[in-house]
Amino acid sequence: MEHEQNSAVELTLDGRVYVVRVWRGEPQPGMMAGPAWHATVREGTTGVRRTFGSVDDCIEHLYGELMRR
């Protein structure tokens, strides 16, 4: 068990922490009918929050952040 705890600490030090919230909301104007998925990402270390009109946009943002660092 001690090894697992040490591994978690190492991952936190070398990694990034993001809180992702996904929900269904009203469709955006000009988009297909029906509820649309939205997402919010908050970076755990800085608290910076970004909101996205689609899950695809959110994933693209996260991918860009991870590739940039």
PDB file of C-alpha atoms in Angstrom:
ATOM      1  CA  MET A   1       0.000   0.000   0.000  1.00  0.00           C
ATOM      2  CA  GLU A   2       2.837   2.404   0.763  1.00  0.00           C
ATOM      3  CA  HIS A   3       4.171   2.037  -2.792  1.00  0.00           C
ATOM      4  CA  GLU A   4       0.798   3.078  -4.247  1.00  0.00           C
ATOM      5  CA  GLN A   5       0.724   6.214  -2.112  1.00  0.00           C
ATOM      6  CA  ASN A   6       4.231   7.194  -3.218  1.00  0.00           C
ATOM      7  CA  SER A   7       3.274   6.629  -6.867  1.00  0.00           C
ATOM      8  CA  ALA A   8       0.258   8.915  -6.491  1.00  0.00           C
ATOM      9  CA  VAL A   9       2.465  11.676  -5.099  1.00  0.00           C
ATOM     10  CA  GLU A  10       4.927  11.286  -7.975  1.00  0.00           C
ATOM     11  CA  LEU A  11       2.132  11.501 -10.543  1.00  0.00           C
ATOM     12  CA  THR A  12       0.793  14.681  -8.954  1.00  0.00           C
ATOM     13  CA  LEU A  13       4.223  16.326  -8.979  1.00  0.00           C
ATOM     14  CA  ASP A  14       4.916  15.455 -12.633  1.00  0.00           C
ATOM     15  CA  GLY A  15       1.355  15.716 -13.925  1.00  0.00           C
ATOM     16  CA  ARG A  16      -1.514  18.142 -14.128  1.00  0.00           C
ATOM     17  CA  VAL A  17      -4.775  18.175 -12.225  1.00  0.00           C
ATOM     18  CA  TYR A  18      -7.967  19.182 -14.034  1.00  0.00           C
ATOM     19  CA  VAL A  19     -11.556  19.088 -12.861  1.00  0.00           C
ATOM     20  CA  VAL A  20     -13.903  18.425 -15.782  1.00  0.00           C
ATOM     21  CA  ARG A  21     -17.661  18.937 -15.551  1.00  0.00           C
ATOM     22  CA  VAL A  22     -19.907  17.785 -18.408  1.00  0.00           C
ATOM     23  CA  TRP A  23     -23.640  18.471 -18.671  1.00  0.00           C
ATOM     24  CA  ARG A  24     -26.482  18.519 -21.170  1.00  0.00           C
ATOM     25  CA  GLY A  25     -27.951  21.892 -21.964  1.00  0.00           C
ATOM     26  CA  GLU A  26     -29.940  23.733 -24.553  1.00  0.00           C
ATOM     27  CA  PRO A  27     -28.715  23.504 -28.153  1.00  0.00           C
ATOM     28  CA  GLN A  28     -26.692  26.401 -29.477  1.00  0.00           C
ATOM     29  CA  PRO A  29     -28.243  28.532 -32.247  1.00  0.00           C
ATOM     30  CA  GLY A  30     -27.571  27.036 -35.652  1.00  0.00           C
ATOM     31  CA  MET A  31     -26.769  23.586 -34.237  1.00  0.00           C
ATOM     32  CA  MET A  32     -28.781  20.411 -34.639  1.00  0.00           C
ATOM     33  CA  ALA A  33     -31.975  20.085 -32.614  1.00  0.00           C
ATOM     34  CA  GLY A  34     -31.946  18.460 -29.201  1.00  0.00           C
ATOM     35  CA  PRO A  35     -29.899  18.979 -26.044  1.00  0.00           C
ATOM     36  CA  ALA A  36     -26.196  19.668 -26.513  1.00  0.00           C
ATOM     37  CA  TRP A  37     -23.316  18.580 -24.300  1.00  0.00           C
ATOM     38  CA  HIS A  38     -21.250  21.324 -22.648  1.00  0.00           C
ATOM     39  CA  ALA A  39     -18.112  21.170 -20.525  1.00  0.00           C
ATOM     40  CA  THR A  40     -16.155  23.193 -18.001  1.00  0.00           C
ATOM     41  CA  VAL A  41     -12.499  22.594 -17.142  1.00  0.00           C
ATOM     42  CA  ARG A  42     -10.844  23.983 -14.029  1.00  0.00           C
ATOM     43  CA  GLU A  43      -7.109  23.640 -13.611  1.00  0.00           C
ATOM     44  CA  GLY A  44      -6.439  22.351 -10.124  1.00  0.00           C
ATOM     45  CA  THR A  45      -3.241  24.266  -9.438  1.00  0.00           C
ATOM     46  CA  THR A  46      -4.316  27.730 -10.626  1.00  0.00           C
ATOM     47  CA  GLY A  47      -8.110  27.545 -10.417  1.00  0.00           C
ATOM     48  CA  VAL A  48      -8.458  28.956 -13.951  1.00  0.00           C
ATOM     49  CA  ARG A  49     -11.816  27.865 -15.389  1.00  0.00           C
ATOM     50  CA  ARG A  50     -12.836  27.611 -19.044  1.00  0.00           C
ATOM     51  CA  THR A  51     -16.268  26.763 -20.438  1.00  0.00           C
ATOM     52  CA  PHE A  52     -16.829  24.982 -23.761  1.00  0.00           C
ATOM     53  CA  GLY A  53     -19.908  24.635 -25.939  1.00  0.00           C
ATOM     54  CA  SER A  54     -19.023  21.035 -26.787  1.00  0.00           C
ATOM     55  CA  VAL A  55     -17.128  18.138 -25.297  1.00  0.00           C
ATOM     56  CA  ASP A  56     -15.000  17.982 -28.464  1.00  0.00           C
ATOM     57  CA  ASP A  57     -13.807  21.556 -27.880  1.00  0.00           C
ATOM     58  CA  CYS A  58     -12.982  20.685 -24.278  1.00  0.00           C
ATOM     59  CA  ILE A  59     -10.938  17.631 -25.265  1.00  0.00           C
ATOM     60  CA  GLU A  60      -9.120  19.633 -27.943  1.00  0.00           C
ATOM     61  CA  HIS A  61      -8.216  22.257 -25.324  1.00  0.00           C
ATOM     62  CA  LEU A  62      -6.930  19.644 -22.872  1.00  0.00           C
ATOM     63  CA  TYR A  63      -4.888  17.953 -25.574  1.00  0.00           C
ATOM     64  CA  GLY A  64      -3.329  21.292 -26.539  1.00  0.00           C
ATOM     65  CA  GLU A  65      -2.520  22.076 -22.899  1.00  0.00           C
ATOM     66  CA  LEU A  66      -0.835  18.733 -22.373  1.00  0.00           C
ATOM     67  CA  MET A  67       1.180  18.933 -25.603  1.00  0.00           C
ATOM     68  CA  ARG A  68       2.279  22.500 -24.832  1.00  0.00           C
ATOM     69  CA  ARG A  69       3.794  21.650 -21.428  1.00  0.00           C
TER      70      ARG A  69
END
